[in-house]
Coordinates of C-alpha atoms in Angstrom, one line a residue:
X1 CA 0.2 1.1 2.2
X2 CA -2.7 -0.8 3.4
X3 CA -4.9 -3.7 2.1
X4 CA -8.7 -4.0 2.4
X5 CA -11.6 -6.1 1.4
X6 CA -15.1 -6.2 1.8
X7 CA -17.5 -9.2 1.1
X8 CA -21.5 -9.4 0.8
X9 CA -22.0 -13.4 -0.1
X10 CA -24.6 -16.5 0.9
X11 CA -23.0 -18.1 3.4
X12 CA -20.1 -17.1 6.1
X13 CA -17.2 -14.9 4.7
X14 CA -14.7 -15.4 7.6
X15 CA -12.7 -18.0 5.7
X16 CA -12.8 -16.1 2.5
X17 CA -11.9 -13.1 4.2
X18 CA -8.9 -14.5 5.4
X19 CA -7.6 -16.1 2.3
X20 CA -8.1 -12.5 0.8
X21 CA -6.1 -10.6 3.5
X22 CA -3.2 -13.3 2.9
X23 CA -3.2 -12.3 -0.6
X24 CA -2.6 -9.1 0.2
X25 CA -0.1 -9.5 3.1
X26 CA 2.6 -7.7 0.9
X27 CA 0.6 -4.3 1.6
X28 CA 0.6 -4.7 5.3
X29 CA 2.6 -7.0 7.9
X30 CA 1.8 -4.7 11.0
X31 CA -1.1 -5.7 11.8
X32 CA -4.4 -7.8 10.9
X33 CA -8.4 -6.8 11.5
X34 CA -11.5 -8.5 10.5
X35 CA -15.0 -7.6 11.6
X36 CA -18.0 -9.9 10.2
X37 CA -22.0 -9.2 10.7
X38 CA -24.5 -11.8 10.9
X39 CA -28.0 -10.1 11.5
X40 CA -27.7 -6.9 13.5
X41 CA -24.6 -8.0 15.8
X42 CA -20.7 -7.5 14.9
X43 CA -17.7 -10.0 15.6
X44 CA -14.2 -8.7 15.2
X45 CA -10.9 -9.6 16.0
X46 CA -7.7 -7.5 15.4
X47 CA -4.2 -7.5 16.8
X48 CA -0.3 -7.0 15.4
X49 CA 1.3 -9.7 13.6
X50 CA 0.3 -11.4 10.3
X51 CA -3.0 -12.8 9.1
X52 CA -2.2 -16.1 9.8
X53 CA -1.0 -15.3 13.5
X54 CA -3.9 -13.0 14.4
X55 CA -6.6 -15.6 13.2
X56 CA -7.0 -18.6 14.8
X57 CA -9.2 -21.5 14.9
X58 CA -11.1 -20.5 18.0
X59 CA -11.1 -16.3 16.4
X60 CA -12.7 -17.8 13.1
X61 CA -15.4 -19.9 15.2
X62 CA -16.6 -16.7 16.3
X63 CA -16.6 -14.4 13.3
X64 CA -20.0 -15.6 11.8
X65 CA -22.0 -13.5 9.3
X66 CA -22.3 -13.4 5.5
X67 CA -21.1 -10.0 5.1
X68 CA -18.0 -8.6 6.6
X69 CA -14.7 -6.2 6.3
X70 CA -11.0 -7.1 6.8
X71 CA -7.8 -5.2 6.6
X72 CA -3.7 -5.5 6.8
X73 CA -1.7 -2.8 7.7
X74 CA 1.5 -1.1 8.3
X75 CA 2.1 2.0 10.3
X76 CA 1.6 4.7 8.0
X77 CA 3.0 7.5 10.9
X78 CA 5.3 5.2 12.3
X79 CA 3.6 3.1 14.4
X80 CA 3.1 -0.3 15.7
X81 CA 0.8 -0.1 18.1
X82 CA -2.7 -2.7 18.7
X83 CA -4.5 0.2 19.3
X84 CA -4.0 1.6 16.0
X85 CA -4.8 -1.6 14.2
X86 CA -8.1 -1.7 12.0
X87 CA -10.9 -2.1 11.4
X88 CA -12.4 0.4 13.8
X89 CA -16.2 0.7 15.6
X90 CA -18.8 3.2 16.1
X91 CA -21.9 2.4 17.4
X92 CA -24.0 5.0 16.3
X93 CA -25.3 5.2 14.0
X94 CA -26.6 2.0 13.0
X95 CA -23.3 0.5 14.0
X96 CA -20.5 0.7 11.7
X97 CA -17.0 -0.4 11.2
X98 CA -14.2 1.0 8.5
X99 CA -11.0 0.3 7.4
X100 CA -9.0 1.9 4.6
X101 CA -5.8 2.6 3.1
X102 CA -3.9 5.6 2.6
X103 CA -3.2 8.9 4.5
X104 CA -5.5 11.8 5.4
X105 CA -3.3 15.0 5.3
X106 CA -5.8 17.5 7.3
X107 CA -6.5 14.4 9.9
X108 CA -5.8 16.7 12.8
X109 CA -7.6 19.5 11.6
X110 CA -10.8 17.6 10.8
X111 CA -10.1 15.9 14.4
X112 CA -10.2 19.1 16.4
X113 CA -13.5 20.2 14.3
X114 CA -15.0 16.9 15.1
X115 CA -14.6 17.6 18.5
X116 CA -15.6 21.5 19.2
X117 CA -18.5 21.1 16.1
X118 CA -19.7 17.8 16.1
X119 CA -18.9 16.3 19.6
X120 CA -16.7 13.0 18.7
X121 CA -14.2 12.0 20.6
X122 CA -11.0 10.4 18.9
X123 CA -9.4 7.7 20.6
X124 CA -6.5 7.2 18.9
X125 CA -3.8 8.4 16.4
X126 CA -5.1 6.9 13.7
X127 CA -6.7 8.7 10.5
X128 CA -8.7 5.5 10.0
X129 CA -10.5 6.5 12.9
X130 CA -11.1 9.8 12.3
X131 CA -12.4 9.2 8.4
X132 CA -14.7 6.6 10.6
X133 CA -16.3 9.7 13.0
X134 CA -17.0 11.9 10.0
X135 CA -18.9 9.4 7.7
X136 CA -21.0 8.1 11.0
X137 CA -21.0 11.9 11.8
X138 CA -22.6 12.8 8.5
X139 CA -24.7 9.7 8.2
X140 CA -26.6 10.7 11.4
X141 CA -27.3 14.1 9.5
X142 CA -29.3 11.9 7.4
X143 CA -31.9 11.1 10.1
X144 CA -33.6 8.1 9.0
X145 CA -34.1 5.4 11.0
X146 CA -33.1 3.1 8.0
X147 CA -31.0 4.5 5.5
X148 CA -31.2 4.5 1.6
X149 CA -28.5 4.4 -0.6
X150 CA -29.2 8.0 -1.6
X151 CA -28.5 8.4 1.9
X152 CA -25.3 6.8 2.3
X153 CA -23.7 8.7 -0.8
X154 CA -25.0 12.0 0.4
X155 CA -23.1 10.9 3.5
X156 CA -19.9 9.8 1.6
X157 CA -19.9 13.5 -0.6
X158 CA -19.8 15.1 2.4
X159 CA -16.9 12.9 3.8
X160 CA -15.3 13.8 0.4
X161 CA -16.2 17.9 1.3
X162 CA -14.1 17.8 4.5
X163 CA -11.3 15.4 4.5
X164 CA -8.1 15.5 1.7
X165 CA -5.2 13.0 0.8
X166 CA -5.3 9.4 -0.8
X167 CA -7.5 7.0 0.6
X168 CA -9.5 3.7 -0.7
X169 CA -12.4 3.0 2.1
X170 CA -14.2 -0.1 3.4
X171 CA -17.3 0.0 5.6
X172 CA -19.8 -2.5 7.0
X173 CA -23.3 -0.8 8.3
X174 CA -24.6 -3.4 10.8
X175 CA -27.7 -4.8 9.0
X176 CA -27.4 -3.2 5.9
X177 CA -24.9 -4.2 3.7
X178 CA -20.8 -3.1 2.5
X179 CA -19.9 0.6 1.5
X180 CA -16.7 1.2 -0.3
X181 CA -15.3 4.4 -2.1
X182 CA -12.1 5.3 -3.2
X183 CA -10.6 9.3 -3.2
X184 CA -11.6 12.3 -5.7
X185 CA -7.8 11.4 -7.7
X186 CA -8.2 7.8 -7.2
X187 CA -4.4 7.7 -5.9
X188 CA -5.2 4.5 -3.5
X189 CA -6.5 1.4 -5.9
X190 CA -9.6 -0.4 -5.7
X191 CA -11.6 -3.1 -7.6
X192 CA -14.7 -5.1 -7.4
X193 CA -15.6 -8.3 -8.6
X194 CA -18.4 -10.8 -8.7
X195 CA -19.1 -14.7 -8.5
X196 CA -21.8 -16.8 -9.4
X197 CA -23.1 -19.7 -7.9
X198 CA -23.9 -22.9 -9.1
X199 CA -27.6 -21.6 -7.8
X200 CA -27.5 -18.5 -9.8
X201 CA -27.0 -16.4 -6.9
X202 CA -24.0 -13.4 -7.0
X203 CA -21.8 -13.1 -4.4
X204 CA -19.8 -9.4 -4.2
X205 CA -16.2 -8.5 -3.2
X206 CA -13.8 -5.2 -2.8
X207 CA -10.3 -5.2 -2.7
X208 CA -7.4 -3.3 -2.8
X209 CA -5.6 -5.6 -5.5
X210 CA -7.7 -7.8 -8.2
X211 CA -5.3 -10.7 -7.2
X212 CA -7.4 -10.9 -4.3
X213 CA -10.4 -11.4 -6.0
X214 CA -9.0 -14.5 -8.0
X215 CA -7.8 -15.8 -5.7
X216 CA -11.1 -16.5 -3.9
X217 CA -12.8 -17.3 -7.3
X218 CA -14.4 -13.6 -8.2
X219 CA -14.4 -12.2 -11.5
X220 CA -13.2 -8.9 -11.7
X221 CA -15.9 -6.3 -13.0
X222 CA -14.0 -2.8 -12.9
X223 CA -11.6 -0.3 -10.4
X224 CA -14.0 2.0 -8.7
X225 CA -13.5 5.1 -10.3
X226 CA -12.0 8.5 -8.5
X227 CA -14.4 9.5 -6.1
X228 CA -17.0 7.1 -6.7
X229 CA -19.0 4.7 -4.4
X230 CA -20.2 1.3 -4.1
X231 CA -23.2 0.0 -1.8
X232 CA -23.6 -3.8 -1.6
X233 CA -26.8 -4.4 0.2
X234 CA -26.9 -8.0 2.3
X235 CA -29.6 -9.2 -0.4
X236 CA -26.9 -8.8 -3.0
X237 CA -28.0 -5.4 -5.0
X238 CA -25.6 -3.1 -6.0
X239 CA -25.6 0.3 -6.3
X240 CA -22.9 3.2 -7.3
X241 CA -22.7 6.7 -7.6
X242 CA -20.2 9.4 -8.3
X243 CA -20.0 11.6 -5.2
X244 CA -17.5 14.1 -6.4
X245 CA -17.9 16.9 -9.1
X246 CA -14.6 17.7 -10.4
X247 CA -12.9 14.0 -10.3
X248 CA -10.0 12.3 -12.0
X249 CA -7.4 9.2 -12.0
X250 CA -4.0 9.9 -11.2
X251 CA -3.3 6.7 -9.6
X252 CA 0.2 6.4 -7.2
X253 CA 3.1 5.3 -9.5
X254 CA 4.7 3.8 -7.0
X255 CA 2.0 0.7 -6.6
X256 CA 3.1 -0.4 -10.1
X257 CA 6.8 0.0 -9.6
X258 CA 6.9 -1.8 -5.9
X259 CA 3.7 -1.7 -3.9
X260 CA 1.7 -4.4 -5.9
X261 CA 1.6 -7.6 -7.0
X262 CA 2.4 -8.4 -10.4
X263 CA -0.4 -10.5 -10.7
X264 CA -2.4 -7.6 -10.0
X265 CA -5.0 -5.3 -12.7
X266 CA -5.2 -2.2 -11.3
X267 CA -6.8 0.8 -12.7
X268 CA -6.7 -1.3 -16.2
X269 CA -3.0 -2.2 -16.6
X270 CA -1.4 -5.0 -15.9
X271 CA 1.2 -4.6 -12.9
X272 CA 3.5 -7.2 -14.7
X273 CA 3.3 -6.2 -18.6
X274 CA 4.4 -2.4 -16.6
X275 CA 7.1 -3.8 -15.1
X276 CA 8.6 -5.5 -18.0
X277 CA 8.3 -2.0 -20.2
X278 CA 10.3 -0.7 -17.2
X279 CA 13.2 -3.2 -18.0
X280 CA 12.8 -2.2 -21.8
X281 CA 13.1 1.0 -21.1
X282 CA 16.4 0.3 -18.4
X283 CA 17.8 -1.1 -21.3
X284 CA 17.1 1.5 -23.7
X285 CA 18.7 4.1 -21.5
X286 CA 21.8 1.7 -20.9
X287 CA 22.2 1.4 -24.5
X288 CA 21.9 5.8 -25.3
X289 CA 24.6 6.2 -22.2
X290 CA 27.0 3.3 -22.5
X291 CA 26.4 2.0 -25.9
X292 CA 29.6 0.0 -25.4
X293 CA 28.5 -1.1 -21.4
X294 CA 30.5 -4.2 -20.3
X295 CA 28.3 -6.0 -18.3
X296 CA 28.2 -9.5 -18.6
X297 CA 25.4 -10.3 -16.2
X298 CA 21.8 -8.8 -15.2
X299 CA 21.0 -10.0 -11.6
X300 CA 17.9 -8.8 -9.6
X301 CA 17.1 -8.3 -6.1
X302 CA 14.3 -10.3 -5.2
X303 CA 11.3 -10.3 -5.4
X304 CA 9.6 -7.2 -6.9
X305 CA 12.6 -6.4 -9.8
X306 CA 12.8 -9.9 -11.3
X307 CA 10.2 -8.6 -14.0
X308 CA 12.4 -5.4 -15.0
X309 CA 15.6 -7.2 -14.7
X310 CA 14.6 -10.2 -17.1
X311 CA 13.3 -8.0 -20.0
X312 CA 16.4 -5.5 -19.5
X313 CA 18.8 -8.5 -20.0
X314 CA 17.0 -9.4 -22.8
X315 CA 16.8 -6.3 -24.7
X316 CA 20.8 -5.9 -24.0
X317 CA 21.3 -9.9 -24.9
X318 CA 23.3 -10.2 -21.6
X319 CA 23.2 -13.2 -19.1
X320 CA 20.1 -12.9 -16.2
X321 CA 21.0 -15.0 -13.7
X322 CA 19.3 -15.0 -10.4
X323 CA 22.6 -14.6 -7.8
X324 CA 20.8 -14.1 -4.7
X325 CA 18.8 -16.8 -2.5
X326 CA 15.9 -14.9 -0.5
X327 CA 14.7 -15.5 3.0
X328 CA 11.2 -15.5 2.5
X329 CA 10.3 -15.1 6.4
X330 CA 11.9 -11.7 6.5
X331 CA 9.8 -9.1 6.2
X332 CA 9.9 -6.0 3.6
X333 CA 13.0 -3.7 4.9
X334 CA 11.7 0.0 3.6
X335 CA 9.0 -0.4 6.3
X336 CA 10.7 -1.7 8.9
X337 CA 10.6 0.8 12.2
X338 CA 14.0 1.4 12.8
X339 CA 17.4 1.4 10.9
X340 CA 19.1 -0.9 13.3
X341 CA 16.6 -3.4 12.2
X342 CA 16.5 -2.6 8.9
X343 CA 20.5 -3.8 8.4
X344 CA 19.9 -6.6 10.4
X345 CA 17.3 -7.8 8.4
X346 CA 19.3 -7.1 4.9
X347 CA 21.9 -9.5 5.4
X348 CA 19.3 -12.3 7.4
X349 CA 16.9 -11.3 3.7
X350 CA 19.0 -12.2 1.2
X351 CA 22.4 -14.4 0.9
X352 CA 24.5 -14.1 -2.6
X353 CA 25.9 -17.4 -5.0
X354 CA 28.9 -16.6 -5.1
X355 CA 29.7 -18.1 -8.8
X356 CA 27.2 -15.6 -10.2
X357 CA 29.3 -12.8 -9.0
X358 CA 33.0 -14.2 -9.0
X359 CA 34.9 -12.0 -11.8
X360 CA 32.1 -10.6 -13.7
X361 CA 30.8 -7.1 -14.3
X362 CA 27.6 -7.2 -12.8
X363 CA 24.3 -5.0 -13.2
X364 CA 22.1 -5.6 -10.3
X365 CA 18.0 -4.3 -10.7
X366 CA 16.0 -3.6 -7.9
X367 CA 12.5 -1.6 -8.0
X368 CA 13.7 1.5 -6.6
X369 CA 16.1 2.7 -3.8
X370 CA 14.8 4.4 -1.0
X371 CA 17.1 5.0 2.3
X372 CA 19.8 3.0 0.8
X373 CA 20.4 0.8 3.4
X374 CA 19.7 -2.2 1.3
X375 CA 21.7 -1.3 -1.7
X376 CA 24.5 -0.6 0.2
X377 CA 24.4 -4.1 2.0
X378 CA 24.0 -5.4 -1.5
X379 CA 26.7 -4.0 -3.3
X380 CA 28.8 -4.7 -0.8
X381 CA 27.8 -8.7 -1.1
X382 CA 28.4 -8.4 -4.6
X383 CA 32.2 -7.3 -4.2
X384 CA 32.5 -9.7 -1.3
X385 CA 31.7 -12.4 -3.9
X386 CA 34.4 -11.5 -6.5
X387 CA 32.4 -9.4 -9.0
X388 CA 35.1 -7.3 -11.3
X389 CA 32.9 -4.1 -11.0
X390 CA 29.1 -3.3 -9.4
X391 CA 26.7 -1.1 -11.5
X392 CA 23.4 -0.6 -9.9
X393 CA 20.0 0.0 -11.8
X394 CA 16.9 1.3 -10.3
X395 CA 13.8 0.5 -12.2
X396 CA 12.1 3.9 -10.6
X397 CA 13.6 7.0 -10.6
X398 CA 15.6 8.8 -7.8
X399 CA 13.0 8.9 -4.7
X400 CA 13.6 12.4 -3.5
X401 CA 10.7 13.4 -1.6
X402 CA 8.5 11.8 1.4
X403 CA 5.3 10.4 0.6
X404 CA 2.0 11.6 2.3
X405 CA -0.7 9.5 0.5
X406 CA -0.9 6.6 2.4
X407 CA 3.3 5.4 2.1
X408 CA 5.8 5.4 4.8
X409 CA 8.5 7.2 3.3
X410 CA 11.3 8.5 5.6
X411 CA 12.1 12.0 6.4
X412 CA 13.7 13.6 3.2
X413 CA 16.7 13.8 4.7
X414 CA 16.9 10.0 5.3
X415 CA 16.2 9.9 1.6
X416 CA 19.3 8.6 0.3
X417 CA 18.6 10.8 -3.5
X418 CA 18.2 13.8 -1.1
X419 CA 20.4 16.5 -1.9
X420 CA 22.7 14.3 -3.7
X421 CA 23.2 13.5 -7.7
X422 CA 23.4 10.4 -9.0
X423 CA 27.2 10.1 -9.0
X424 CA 27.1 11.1 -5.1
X425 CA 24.6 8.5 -4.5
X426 CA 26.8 5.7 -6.3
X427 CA 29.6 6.8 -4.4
X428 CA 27.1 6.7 -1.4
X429 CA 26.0 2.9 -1.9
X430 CA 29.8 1.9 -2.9
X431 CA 28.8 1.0 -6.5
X432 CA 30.7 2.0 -9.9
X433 CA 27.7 3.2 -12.2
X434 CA 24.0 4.0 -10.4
X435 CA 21.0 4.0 -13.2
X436 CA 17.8 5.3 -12.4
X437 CA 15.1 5.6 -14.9
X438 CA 13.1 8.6 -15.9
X439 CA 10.4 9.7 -15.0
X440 CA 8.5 10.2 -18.2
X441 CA 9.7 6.3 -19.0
X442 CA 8.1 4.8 -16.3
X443 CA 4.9 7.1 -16.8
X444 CA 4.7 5.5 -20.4
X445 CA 5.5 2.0 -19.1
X446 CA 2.2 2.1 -17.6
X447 CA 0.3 4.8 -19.8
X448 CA 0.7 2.2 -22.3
X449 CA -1.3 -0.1 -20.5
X450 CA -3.9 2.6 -19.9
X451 CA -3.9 6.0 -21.9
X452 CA -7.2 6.9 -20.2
X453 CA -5.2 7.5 -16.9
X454 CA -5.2 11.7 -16.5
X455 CA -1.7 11.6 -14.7
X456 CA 0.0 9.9 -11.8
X457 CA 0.7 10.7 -8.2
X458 CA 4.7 11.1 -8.7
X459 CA 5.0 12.9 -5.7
X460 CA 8.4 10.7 -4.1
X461 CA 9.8 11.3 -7.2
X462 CA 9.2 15.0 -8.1
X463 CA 7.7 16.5 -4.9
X464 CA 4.4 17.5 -7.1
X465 CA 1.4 16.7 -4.6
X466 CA -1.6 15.6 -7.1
X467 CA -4.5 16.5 -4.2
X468 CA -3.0 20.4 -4.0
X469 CA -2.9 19.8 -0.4
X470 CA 0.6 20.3 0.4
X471 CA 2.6 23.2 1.8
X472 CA 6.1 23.1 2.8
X473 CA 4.9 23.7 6.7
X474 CA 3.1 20.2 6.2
X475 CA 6.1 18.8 5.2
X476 CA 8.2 20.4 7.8
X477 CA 5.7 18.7 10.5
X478 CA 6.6 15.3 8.4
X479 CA 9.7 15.5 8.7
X480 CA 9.8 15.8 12.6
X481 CA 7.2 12.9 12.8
X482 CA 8.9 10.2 10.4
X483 CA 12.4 10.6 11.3
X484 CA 13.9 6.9 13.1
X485 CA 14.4 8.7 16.4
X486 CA 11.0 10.4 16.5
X487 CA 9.3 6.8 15.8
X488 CA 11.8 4.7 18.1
X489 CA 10.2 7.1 21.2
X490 CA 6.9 7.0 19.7
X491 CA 6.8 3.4 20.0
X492 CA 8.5 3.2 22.9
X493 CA 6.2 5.4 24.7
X494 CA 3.5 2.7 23.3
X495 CA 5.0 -0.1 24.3
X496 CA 5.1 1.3 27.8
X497 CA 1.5 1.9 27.5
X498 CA 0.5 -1.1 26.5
X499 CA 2.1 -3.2 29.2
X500 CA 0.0 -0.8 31.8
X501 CA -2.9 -1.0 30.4
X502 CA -4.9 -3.6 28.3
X503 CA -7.4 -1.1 26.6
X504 CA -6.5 -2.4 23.3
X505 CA -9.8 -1.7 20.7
X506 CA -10.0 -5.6 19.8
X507 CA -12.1 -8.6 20.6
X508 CA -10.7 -11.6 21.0

């Protein structure tokens, strides 16, 4: 879970840039990258922290150009490390820089054949990197000495041919203009827009989100489709092209149940109108399993649920009432490194009212629950406020499996849903009824927004891997690699390596 964004326009984008990657902090609070072009030279900076920490005055005085690439991000494997943090550089050729977002399952395979076939070294860990080394790799293949947009989607088919997972790409070719395509199933989201100038003249953006777009004052024009490309030259043409045969959309569910804004289009439906058919549909299933329920009040957990929650308290013409106060300078738990920090950060995250609780039977909503840790914390609030009795509602249903498309799920086993039912869970998290909705609910929650989409990646949910990339020896090497302990040494090892050695890829 990444955000990107890509920007041809008339005048410098680093300002632009920056108010689109603060947009789309929610998708990334590792680490922020930008990387602007003004004739044939590049200007980047890129470190940890958030967009507003990494960019300074004195950064944005040197990012000048008219065309450029930025990118948040959160450690897809685990971890925090500068080195990882994007966009990355290759200087041949042409000079190019990428971001993206998502996950490429065969990265280390395509690595090691990049290295005996095609003699490109890898630097880091980072996927990003090696999706980078294959599109220069396959550019250079096209041997011009300046490259068509024919040539550049030949080169993007081919990147298609030998890489798999879920990714949405952003590239700046030094002099040329702004590439961005999206995977063959479209799992990773991406827009474009446009916005016209009081001249007449059209200035381009890509994003991960259509929030950013408004944002900065660009209309919307459409998702890229599955597999498709978009080449913004730096005069402001636009070209596209499908570079897959056999593509089709099966976006993540997951970005409309937590990952996205609800101010956010994406792939044609509107992230809020799903999120209130999920609370319809919460309700609904309340009403065929406890048609005689006894709650008296619906309260969410902030932020992403307050949708859901509103429209289930509605459609079950109980109280909402909004009984928890949330830090808003605390980051988002699930993706925190480790699970010491994680409870830390619960109770410092969110503090109860205690009148909302005292003697009441209380249904609390959040978007899903993933390791627990939170809903445990919470429930526990709830009773140490007075409430009578603690159901628990989950606006997703029971996340069962990791995620290898470009999320951060734990290992399975420090799934909370694994292996148990949803009695064991409730007993797990300390509350007296856990509701989770179906899966074929929230599909048509958003299907009804968009019955042109094919299917949905579902994988957390159902283990069902949309790209047919997936064996259980895959997931077996997951498991070993996303586990707490295997990240705590994995960044520790970093951390080590980065106080010996300043060979961080950034410019200040």
């Amino acid at each position: 879970m990444c955000g990107i964004v890509g920007i041809v326009a008339k005048s410098y984008v680093n300002q632009t840039i920056f108010d689109a990657l603060t947009v789309l902090q929610h998708r990334g609070q590792d680490a922020a990258g930008m990387v602007t072009c003004e004739s044939d030279r590049f200007f980047m900076r890129k470190d940890n922290g958030l967009v507003n920490e990494v960019f300074r005055t004195r950064h944005m005085k040197r990012l000048g150009g008219n065309m450029g690439i930025g990118h948040v991000r959160y450690p897809t494997a685990g971890s925090s490390s500068s080195a990882e943090a994007q966009p990355f550089y290759v200087n041949s050729p042409y000079g190019i820089a990428l971001a993206h977002n998502g996950n490429l399952t065969n990265a280390d395979e395509v690595a090691e054949t990049m290295f005996r076939a095609d003699l490109r070294h890898i630097n880091t860990t980072s996927d990003s990197e090696v999706l980078l080394n294959v599109f220069a790799h396959e550019l250079q293949q096209q041997g011009k000495l300046k490259p068509e947009p024919s040539d550049i989607f030949t080169a993007v088919e081919r990147v298609h041919g030998r890489v798999k997972g879920g990714y949405a790409v952003v590239a700046v070719i030094t002099g040329y203009g702004i590439l961005a395509f999206r995977d063959p199933n479209g799992i990773r989201p991406l827009v474009y827009g446009k916005r016209t100038l009081a001249n007449g003249q059209e200035e381009f953006m890509v994003a991960s989100e259509s929030v950013a777009l408004d944002v900065c004052g660009f209309e919307l024009v459409r998702d890229i489709e599955p597999g498709e490309a978009i080449f913004i030259s730096m005069e402001g043409e636009v070209f596209t092209q499908q570079c897959v045969k056999d593509s089709r959309l099966t976006p993540c569910l997951f970005e409309y149940v937590y990952l996205a804004r609800p101010d956010s289009i994406i792939d044609e439906v509107s992230v809020h109108k799903a999120r209130m058919r999920m609370g319809v549909k919460l309700a609904e299933k309340v009403l065929r399993e406890r048609p005689d329920h006894n709650i008296d009040v619906v309260i969410p957990i902030p932020d992403t649920s307050r949708t859901s929650a509103l429209e289930m308290a509605y459609h079950l013409d109980v109280k909402f009432r909004e009984g928890f106060i949330k830090n808003r300078y605390v980051g988002r738990t699930f993706i925190m490194p480790g699970q010491a920090q994680r409870k830390k950060s619960v109770r410092r995250k969110l503090n109860p009212i205690e009148m909302e609780f005292k003697d009441k039977v209380v249904m609390l909503v959040d978007d899903s629950v993933v390791r627990g840790t939170t809903s445990q914390q919470i429930v526990q609030m709830a009773r140490d406020m007075g409430a009578k009795k603690v159901y628990f509602a989950s606006a997703a249903p029971a996340v069962r499996y990791p995620n290898v498309y470009g999320i951060d799920m734990p290992s399975a086993t420090e799934l909370i849903a694994h292996n148990r039912n949803d009695e064991e869970i409730a007993q797990e998290i300390g509350c007296d009824w856990m509701l989770y909705q179906d899966l074929d609910d929230l599909k048509e929650s958003v299907l009804a927004g968009n019955p042109e989409i094919q299917d949905f990646d579902t994988c957390v949910f159902d283990g069902k891997y949309v790209a047919g990339d997936i064996d259980q020896s895959y997931l077996d090497r997951l498991e070993q690699k996303r586990n707490d302990s295997a990240k705590a040494e994995k960044d520790g090892q970093q951390t080590k390596s980065n106080e010996s050695s300043d060979l961080h890829s950034r410019i200040d």
